[in-house]
Tab-separated table of C-alpha atoms in Angstrom:
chain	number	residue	atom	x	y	z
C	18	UNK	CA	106.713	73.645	81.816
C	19	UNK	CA	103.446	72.260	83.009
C	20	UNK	CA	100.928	70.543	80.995
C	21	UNK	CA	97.654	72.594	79.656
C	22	UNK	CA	95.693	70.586	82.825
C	23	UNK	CA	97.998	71.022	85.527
C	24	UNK	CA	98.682	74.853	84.194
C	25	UNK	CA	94.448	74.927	85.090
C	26	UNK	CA	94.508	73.240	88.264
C	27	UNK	CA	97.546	75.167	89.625
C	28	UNK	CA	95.997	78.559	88.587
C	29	UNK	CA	92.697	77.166	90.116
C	30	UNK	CA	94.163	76.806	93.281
C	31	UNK	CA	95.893	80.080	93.264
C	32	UNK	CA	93.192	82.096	92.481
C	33	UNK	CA	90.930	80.271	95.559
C	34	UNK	CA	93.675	80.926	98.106
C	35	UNK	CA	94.144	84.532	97.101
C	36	UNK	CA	90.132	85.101	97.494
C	37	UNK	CA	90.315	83.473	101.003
C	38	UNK	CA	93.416	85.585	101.785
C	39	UNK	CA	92.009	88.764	100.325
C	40	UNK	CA	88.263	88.577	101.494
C	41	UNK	CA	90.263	87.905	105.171
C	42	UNK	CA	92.443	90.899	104.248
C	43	UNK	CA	90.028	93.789	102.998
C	44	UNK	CA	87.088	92.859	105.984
C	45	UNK	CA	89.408	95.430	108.207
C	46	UNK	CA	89.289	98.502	105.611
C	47	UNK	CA	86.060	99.601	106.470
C	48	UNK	CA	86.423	98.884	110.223
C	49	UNK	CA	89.770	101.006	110.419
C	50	UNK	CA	88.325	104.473	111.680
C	51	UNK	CA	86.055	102.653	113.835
C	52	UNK	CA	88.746	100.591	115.625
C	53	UNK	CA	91.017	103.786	116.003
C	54	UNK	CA	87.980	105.397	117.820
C	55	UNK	CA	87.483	102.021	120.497
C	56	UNK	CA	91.273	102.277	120.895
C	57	UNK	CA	91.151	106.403	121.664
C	58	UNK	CA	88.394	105.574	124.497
C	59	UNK	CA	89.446	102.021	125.925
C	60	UNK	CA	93.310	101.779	125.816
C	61	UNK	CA	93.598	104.043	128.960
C	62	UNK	CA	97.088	104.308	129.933
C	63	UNK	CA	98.151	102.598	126.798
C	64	UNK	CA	99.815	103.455	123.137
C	65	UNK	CA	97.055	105.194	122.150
C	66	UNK	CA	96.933	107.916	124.819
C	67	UNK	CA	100.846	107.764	125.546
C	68	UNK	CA	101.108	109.101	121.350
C	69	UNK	CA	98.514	111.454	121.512
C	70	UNK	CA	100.103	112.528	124.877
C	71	UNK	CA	103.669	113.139	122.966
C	72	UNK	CA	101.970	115.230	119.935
C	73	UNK	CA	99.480	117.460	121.975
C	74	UNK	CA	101.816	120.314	122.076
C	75	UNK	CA	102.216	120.529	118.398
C	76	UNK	CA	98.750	119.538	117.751
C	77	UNK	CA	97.427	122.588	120.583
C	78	UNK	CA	99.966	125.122	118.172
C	79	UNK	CA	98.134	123.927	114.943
C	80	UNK	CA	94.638	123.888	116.051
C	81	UNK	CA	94.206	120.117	115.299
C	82	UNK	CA	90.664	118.646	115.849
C	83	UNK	CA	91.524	115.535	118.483
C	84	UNK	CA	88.825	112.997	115.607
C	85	UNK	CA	92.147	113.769	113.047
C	86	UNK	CA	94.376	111.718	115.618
C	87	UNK	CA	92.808	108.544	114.257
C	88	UNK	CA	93.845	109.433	110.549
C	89	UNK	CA	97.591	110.460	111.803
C	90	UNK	CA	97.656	107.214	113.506
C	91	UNK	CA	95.882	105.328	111.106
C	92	UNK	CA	98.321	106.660	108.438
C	93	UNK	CA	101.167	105.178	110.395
C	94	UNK	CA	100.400	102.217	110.958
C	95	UNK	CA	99.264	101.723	106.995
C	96	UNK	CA	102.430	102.926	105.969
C	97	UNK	CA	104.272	100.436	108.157
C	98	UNK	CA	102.100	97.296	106.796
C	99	UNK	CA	103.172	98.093	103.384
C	100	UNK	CA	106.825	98.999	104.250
C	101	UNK	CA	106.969	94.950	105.842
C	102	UNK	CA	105.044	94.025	103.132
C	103	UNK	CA	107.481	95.697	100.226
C	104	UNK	CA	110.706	94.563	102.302
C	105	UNK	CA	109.647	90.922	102.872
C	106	UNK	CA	108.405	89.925	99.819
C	107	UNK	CA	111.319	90.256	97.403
C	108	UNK	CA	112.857	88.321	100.670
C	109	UNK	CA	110.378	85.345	100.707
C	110	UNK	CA	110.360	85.100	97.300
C	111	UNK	CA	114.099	84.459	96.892
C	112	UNK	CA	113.874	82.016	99.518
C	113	UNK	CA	110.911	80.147	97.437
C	114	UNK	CA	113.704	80.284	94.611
C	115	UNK	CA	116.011	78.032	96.591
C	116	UNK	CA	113.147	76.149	98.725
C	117	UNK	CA	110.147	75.767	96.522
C	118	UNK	CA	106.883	77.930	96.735
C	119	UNK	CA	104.417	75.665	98.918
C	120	UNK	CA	107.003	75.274	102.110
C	121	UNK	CA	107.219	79.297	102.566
C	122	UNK	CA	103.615	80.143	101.186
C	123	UNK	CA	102.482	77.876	104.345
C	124	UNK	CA	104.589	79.901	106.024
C	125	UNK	CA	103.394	83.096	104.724
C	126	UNK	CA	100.119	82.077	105.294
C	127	UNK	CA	100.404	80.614	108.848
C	128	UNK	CA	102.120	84.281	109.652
C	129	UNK	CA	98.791	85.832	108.401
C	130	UNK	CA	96.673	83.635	110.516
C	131	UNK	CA	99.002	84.668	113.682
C	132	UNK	CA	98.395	88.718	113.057
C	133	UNK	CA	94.248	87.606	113.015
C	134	UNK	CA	94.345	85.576	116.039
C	135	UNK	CA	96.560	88.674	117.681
C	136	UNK	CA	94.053	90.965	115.834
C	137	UNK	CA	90.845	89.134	117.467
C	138	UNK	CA	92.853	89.387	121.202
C	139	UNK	CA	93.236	92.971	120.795
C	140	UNK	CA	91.729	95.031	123.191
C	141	UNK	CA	94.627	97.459	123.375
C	142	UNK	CA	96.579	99.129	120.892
C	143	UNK	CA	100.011	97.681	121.373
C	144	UNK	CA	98.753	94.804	120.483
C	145	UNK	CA	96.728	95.842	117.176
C	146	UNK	CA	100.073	97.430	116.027
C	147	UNK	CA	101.694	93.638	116.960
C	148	UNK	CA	99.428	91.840	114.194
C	149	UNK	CA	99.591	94.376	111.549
C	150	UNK	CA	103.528	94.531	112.090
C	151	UNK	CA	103.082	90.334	111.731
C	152	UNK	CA	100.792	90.632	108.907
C	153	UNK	CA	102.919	92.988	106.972
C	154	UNK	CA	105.848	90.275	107.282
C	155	UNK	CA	104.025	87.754	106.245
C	156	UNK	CA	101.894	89.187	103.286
C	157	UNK	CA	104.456	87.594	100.715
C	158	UNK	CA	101.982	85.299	99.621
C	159	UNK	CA	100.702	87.837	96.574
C	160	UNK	CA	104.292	87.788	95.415
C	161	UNK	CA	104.874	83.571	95.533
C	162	UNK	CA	101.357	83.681	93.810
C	163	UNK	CA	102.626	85.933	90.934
C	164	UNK	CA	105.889	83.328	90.933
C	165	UNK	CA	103.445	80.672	90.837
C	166	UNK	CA	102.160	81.427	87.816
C	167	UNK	CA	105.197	82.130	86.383
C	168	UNK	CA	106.590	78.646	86.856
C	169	UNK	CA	103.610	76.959	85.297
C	170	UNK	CA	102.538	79.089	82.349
C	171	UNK	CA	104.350	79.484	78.961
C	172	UNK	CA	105.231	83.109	78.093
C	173	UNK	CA	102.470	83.782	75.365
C	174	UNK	CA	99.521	81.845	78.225
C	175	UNK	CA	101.233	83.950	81.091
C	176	UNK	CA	98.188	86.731	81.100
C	177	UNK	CA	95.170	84.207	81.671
C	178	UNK	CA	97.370	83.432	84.952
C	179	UNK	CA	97.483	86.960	85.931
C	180	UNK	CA	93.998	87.529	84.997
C	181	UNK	CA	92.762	85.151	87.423
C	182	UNK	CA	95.071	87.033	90.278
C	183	UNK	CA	93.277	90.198	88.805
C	184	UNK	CA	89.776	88.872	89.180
C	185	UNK	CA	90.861	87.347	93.058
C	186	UNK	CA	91.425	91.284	93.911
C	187	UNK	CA	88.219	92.596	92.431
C	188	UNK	CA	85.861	89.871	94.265
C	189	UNK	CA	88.310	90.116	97.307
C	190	UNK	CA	87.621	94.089	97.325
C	191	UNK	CA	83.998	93.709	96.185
C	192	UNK	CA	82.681	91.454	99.045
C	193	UNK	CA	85.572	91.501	102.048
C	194	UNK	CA	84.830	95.255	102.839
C	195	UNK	CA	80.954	94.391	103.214
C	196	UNK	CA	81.435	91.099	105.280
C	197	UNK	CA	83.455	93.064	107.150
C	198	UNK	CA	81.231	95.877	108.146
C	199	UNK	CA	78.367	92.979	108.455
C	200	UNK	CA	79.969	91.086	110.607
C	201	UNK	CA	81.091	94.324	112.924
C	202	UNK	CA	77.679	95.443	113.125
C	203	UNK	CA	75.820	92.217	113.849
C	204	UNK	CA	78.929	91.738	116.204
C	205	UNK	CA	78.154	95.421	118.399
C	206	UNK	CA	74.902	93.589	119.882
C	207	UNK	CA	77.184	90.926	121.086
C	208	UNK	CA	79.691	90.386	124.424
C	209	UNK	CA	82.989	91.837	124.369
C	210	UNK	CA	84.871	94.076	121.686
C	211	UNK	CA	82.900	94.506	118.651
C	212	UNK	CA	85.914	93.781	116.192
C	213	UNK	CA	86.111	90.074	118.056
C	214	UNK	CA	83.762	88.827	115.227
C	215	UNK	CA	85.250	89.915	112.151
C	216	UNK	CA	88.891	88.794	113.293
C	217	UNK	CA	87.566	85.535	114.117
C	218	UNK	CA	85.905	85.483	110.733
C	219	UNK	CA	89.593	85.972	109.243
C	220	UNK	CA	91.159	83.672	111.132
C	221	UNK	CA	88.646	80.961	109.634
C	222	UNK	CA	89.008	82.049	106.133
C	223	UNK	CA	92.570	81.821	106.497
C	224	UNK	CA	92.353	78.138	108.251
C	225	UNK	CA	90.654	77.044	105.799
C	226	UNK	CA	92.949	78.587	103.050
C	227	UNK	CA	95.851	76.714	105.152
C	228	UNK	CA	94.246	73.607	104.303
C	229	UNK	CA	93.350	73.957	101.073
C	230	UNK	CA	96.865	75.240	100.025
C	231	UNK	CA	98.654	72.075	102.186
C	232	UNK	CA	96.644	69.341	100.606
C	233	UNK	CA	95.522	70.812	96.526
C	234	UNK	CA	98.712	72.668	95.793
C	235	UNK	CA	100.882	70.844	93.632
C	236	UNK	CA	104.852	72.072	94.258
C	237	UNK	CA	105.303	74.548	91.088
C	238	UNK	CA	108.906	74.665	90.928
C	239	UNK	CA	111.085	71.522	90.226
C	240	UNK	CA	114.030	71.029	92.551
C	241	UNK	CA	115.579	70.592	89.190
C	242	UNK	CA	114.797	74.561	88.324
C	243	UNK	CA	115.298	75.865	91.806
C	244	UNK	CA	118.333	78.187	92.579
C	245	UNK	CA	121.081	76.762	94.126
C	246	UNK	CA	122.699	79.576	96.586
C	247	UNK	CA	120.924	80.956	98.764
C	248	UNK	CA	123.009	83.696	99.306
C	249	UNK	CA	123.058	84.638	95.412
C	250	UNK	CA	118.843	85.126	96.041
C	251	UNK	CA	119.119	87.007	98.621
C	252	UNK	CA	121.695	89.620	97.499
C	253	UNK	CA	119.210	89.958	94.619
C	254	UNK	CA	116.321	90.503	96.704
C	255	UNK	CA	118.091	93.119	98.474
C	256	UNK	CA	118.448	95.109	95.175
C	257	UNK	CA	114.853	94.779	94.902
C	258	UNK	CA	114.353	96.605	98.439
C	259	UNK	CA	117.675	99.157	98.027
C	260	UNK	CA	115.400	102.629	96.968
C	261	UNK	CA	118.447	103.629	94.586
C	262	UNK	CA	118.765	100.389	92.611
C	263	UNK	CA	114.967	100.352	91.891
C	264	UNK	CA	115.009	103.764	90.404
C	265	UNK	CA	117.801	102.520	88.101
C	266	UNK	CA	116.450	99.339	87.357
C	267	UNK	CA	119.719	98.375	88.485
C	268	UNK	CA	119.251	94.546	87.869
C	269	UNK	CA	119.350	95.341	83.931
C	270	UNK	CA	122.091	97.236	83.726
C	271	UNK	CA	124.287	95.507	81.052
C	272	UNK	CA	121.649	92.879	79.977
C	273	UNK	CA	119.390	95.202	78.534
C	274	UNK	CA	119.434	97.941	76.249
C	275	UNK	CA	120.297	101.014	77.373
C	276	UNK	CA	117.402	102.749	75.779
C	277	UNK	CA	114.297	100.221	77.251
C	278	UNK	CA	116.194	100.900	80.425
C	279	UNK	CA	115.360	104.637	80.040
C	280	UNK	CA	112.070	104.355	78.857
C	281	UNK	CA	111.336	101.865	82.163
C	282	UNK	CA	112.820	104.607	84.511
C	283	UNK	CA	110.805	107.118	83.076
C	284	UNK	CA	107.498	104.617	83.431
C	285	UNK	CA	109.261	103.328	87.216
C	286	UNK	CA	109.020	107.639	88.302
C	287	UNK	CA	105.677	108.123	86.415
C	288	UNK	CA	104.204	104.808	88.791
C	289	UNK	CA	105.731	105.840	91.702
C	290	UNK	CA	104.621	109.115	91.841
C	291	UNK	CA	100.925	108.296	90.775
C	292	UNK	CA	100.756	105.730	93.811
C	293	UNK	CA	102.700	107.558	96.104
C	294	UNK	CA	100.207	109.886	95.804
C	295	UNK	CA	96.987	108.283	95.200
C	296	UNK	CA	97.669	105.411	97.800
C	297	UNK	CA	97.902	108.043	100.355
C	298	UNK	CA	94.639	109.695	99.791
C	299	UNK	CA	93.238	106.214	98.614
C	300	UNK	CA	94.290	105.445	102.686
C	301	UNK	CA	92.494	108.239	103.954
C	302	UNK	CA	89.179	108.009	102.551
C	303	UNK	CA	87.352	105.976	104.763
C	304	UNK	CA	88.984	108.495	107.303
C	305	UNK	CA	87.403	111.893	105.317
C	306	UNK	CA	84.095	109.947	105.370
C	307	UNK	CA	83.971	108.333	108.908
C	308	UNK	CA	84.914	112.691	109.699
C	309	UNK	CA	83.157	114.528	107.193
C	310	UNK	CA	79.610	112.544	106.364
C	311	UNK	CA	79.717	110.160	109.717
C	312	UNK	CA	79.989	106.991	107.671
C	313	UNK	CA	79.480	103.705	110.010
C	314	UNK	CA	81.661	101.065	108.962
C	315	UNK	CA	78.415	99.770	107.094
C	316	UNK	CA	78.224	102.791	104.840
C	317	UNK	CA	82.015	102.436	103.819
C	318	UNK	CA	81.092	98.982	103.218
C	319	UNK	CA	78.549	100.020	100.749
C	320	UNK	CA	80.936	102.650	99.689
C	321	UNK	CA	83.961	99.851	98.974
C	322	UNK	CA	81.443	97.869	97.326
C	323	UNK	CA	79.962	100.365	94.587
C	324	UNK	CA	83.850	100.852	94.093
C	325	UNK	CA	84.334	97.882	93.540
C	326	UNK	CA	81.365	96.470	90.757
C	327	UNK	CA	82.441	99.902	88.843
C	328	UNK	CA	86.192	98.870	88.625
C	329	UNK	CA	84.983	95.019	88.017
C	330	UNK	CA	82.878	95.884	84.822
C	331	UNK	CA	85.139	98.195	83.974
C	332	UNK	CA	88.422	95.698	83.711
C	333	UNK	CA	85.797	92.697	83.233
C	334	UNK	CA	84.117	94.543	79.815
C	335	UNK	CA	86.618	96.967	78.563
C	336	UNK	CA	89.906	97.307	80.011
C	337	UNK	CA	91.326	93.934	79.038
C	338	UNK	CA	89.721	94.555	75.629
C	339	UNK	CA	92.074	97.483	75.224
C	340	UNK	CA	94.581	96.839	71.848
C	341	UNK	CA	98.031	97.366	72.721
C	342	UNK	CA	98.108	100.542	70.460
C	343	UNK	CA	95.797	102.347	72.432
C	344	UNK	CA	97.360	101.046	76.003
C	345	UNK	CA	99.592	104.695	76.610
C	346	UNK	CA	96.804	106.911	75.757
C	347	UNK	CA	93.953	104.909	77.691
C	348	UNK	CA	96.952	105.016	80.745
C	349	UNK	CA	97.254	109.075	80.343
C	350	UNK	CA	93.559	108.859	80.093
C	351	UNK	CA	93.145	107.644	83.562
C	352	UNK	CA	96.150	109.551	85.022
C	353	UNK	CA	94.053	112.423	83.977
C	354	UNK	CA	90.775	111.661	85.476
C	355	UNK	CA	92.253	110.658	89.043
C	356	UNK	CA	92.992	114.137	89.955
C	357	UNK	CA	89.601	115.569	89.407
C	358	UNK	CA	88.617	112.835	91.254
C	359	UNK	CA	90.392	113.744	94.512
C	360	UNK	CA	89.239	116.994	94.279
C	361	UNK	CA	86.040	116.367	94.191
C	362	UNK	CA	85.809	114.309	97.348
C	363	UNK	CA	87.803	116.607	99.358
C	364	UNK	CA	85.649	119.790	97.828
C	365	UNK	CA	82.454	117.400	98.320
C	366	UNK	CA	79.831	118.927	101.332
C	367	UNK	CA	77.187	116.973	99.689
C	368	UNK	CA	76.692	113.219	98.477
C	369	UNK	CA	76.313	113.924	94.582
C	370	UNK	CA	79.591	115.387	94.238
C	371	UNK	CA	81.067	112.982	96.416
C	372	UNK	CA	79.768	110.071	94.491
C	373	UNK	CA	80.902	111.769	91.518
C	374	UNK	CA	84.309	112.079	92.611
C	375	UNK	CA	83.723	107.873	93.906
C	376	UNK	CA	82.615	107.651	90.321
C	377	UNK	CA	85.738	109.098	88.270
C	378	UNK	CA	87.918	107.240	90.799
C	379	UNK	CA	86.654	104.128	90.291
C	380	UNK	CA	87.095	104.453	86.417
C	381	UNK	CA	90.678	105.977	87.008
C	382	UNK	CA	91.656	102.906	89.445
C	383	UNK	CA	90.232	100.526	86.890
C	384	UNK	CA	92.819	101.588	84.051
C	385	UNK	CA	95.606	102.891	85.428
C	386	UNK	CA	97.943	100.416	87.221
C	387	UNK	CA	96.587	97.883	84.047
C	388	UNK	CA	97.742	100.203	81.534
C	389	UNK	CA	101.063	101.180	83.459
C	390	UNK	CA	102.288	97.340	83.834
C	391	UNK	CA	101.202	96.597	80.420
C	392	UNK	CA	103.268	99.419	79.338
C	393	UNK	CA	106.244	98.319	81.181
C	394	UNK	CA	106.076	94.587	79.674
C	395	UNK	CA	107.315	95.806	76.208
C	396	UNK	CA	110.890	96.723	77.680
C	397	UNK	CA	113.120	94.087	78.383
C	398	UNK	CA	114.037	90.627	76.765
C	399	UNK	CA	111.872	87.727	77.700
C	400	UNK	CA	114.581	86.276	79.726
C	401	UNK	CA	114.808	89.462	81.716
C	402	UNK	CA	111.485	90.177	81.781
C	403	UNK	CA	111.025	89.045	85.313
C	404	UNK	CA	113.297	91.129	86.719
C	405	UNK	CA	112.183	94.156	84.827
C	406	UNK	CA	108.172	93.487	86.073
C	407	UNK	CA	109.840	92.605	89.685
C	408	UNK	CA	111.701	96.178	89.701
C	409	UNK	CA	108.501	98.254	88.504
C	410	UNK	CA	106.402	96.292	90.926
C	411	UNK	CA	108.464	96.786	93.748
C	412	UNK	CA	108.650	100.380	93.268
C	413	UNK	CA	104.762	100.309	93.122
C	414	UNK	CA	104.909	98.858	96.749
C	415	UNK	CA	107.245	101.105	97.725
C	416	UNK	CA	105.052	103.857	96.532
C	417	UNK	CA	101.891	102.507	99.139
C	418	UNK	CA	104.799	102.100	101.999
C	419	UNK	CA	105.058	105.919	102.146
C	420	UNK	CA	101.961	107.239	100.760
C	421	UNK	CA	99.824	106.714	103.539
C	422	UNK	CA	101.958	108.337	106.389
C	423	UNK	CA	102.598	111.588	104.521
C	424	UNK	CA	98.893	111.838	103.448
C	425	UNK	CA	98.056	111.150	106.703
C	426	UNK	CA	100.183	113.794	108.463
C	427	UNK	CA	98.868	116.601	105.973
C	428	UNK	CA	95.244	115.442	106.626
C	429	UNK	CA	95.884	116.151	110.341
C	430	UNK	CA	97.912	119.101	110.186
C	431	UNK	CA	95.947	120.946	107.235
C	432	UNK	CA	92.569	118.909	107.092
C	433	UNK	CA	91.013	116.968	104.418
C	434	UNK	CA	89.825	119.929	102.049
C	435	UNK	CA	92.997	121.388	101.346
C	436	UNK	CA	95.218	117.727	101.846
C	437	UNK	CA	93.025	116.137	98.939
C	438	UNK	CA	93.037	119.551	96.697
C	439	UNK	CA	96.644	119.613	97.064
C	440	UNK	CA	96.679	115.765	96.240
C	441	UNK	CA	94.918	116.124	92.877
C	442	UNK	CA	96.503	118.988	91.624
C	443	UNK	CA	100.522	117.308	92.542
C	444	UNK	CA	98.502	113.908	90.278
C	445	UNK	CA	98.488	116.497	87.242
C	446	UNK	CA	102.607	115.401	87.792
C	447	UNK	CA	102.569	111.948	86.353
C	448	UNK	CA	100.198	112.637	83.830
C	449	UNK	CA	102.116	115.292	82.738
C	450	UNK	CA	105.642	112.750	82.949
C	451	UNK	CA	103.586	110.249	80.574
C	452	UNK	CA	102.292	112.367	78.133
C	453	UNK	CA	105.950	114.198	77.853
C	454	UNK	CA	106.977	110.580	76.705
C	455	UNK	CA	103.830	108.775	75.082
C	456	UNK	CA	105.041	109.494	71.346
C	457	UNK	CA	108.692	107.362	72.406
C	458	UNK	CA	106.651	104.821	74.003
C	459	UNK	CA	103.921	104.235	70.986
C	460	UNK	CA	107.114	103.925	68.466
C	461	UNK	CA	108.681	100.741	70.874
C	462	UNK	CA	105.006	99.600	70.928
């Protein structure tokens, strides 16, 4: 195990490369109704109109509005970033196993800067669905960071290492969405497409991270530590992507007791089915208020950014401070509050109730997946810990690789109001799972 200095300097550099990679990442979010609209009115003769083409039947039978196209489509293509995403990263990690982490998080990374350079060439839609199905490959760089700082860290030190990670995603979410819509809205008073600006903006941040990772990134795993088959890492990844073994927490079958195994299937279902949900209406959002309110992609910016300083404080000032006895009912707590939430932003025709609704999900966000994965780290010996946090993980990306497509497709077959009302009342679900077992849970605690 590392020294107490190098343990710094490694988790230094990982939490600098994730806030290059993330403030790249999250400068689209905002932008993504927006650049769904140029597509709809410039990609004549291209994907765009040869889809809507194929579901204008249907969408003449329904009564679809043609703005919900953009959602449908939108929903699609989020879907299949997280599907590439979930697949490849159990994948590329195994690899790292046998390889070490700096050769194929150079790799990762150099795949991300391929889908911005693609991204910042896009002028028709084929091609915008090119670098997201590239960037979804190559996102495995979250994963090798999580390794990361489970090859340098000591067990009982391993949650200042993840708390950095933590605090990369909150700044990453806090500021990418605004530079984003900045940059697109200084960029609309300039020549050619308006996205142009932010992609090029990405493909900086992520030039620089290649840099920074290639020459301050000391190799993390000793060739000494590293797996030694191939083959034996892969076949393991590929339980990791195989729905059925997840669900079972198939890799600790047999090496852990039956009973932790239970209680982590119960807390695998309750996970997925909160972020199966929520990740699908958490998708459509910017969607509802690009539709609803006529949000520019500076407004969601603002939007993403009040989000985000109410989940910071939040996990900052009192999440983390949360004793380990009170972990299941603070998780119940904010299982509860997400589906009022939802249905206040769908039932929202004015901004205070919408903000309201902003407001509860913010709080909800902030607790939730915290509390869930905290939960899930009792179970399990420390020697199969890794595996157990890999499965419930995994199932958690799994969960965002479907949400957004069926969210999507009841937003443009049924419209926002009843998709979201539906969506909050269906989050009662996993509340419900979690409270059914919080009194088993609180005894293993």
């Amino acid at each position: 195990m590392a020294t107490k200095s190098s343990q710094n300097a490694t988790g230094y550099v990982v939490f600098i490369s994730l806030l290059f990679d993330l403030l790249a990442f999250t400068m689209i979010l905002p932008l993504f109704p927006s650049l769904l609209d140029y597509y709809k009115q410039n990609d004549s003769g291209g994907l765009y109109q040869w889809l809507e083409q194929h579901i204008s039947v249907f969408q003449k039978t329904i009564g679809v509005p043609d703005k919900f196209n953009g959602v449908l489509f939108g929903g699609i293509l989020g879907s299949l970033f997280s599907f590439l995403q979930f697949a490849s990263s159990p994948i590329l990690g195994g690899i790292s196993d046998v390889y070490g982490r700096k050769p194929v998080m150079i790799i990762c990374l150099v795949g991300i800067l391929s889908s911005y350079i693609i991204w910042s060439k896009a002028t028709t839609f084929s091609l915008f669905v090119w670098s997201r199905i590239i960037g979804g490959l190559s996102k495995g760089n979250v994963s090798l960071s999580m390794a990361i700082v489970t090859d340098v860290y000591v067990p009982e030190k391993r949650g200042r290492g993840m708390a950095m990670i933590g605090i990369a995603f909150s700044v990453g979410f806090v500021f990418g969405p605004m530079i984003g819509a900045g940059y697109a809205k200084w960029s609309h008073g300039q020549e050619g497409a308006w996205f142009v600006q932010p992609a090029l903006l990405a493909v900086v941040l992520t030039i620089i991270n290649i840099i920074f990772v290639t020459f301050t990134f000391n190799e993390s795993l000793p060739k000494k530590n590293r797996a030694s088959s191939v083959a034996g890492k892969l076949s393991e990844a590929f339980t990791y992507i195989n729905v059925i073994d997840l669900f079972k927490f198939k890799l600790l079958d047999g090496v852990v007791p039956s009973e932790d195994v239970k209680k982590l299937r119960t807390l695998g279902t309750v996970y997925f089915t909160y972020l199966f949900l929520y990740s699908g209406l958490e998708f459509t959002l910017t969607f509802l208020t690009h539709n609803k309110f006529g949000y520019t992609s500076m407004q969601q910016g603002w939007m993403f950014f009040g989000i985000g300083i109410t989940m910071a404080i939040l996990q900052g000032g009192w999440v983390r401070r949360i004793p380990p006895a009170r972990t299941a009912k603070t998780a119940t707590l904010g299982l509860l509050l997400i589906s009022p939430s939802f249905i206040c932003v769908g039932m929202a025709e004015s901004p205070p109730l919408f903000i309201f609704g902003l407001f509860l999900y913010a709080v909800s966000t902030s607790i939730v997946v915290p509390c869930m994965t905290t939960l899930a780290s009792h179970y399990g010996s420390n020697s199969h810990k890794g595996k157990a946090m890999g499965t419930f993980r995994s199932l958690g990306a799994l969960a965002r690789a479907v949400g957004p497509v069926f969210a999507s497709i009841l937003y443009w077959s049924i419209g926002p109001r009843i998709t979201y009302c539906i969506g909050g009342i269906l989050l009662l679900l996993p509340w419900f799972l979690l409270k059914k077992t919080l009194k088993d849970i609180k005894e293993k605690i």
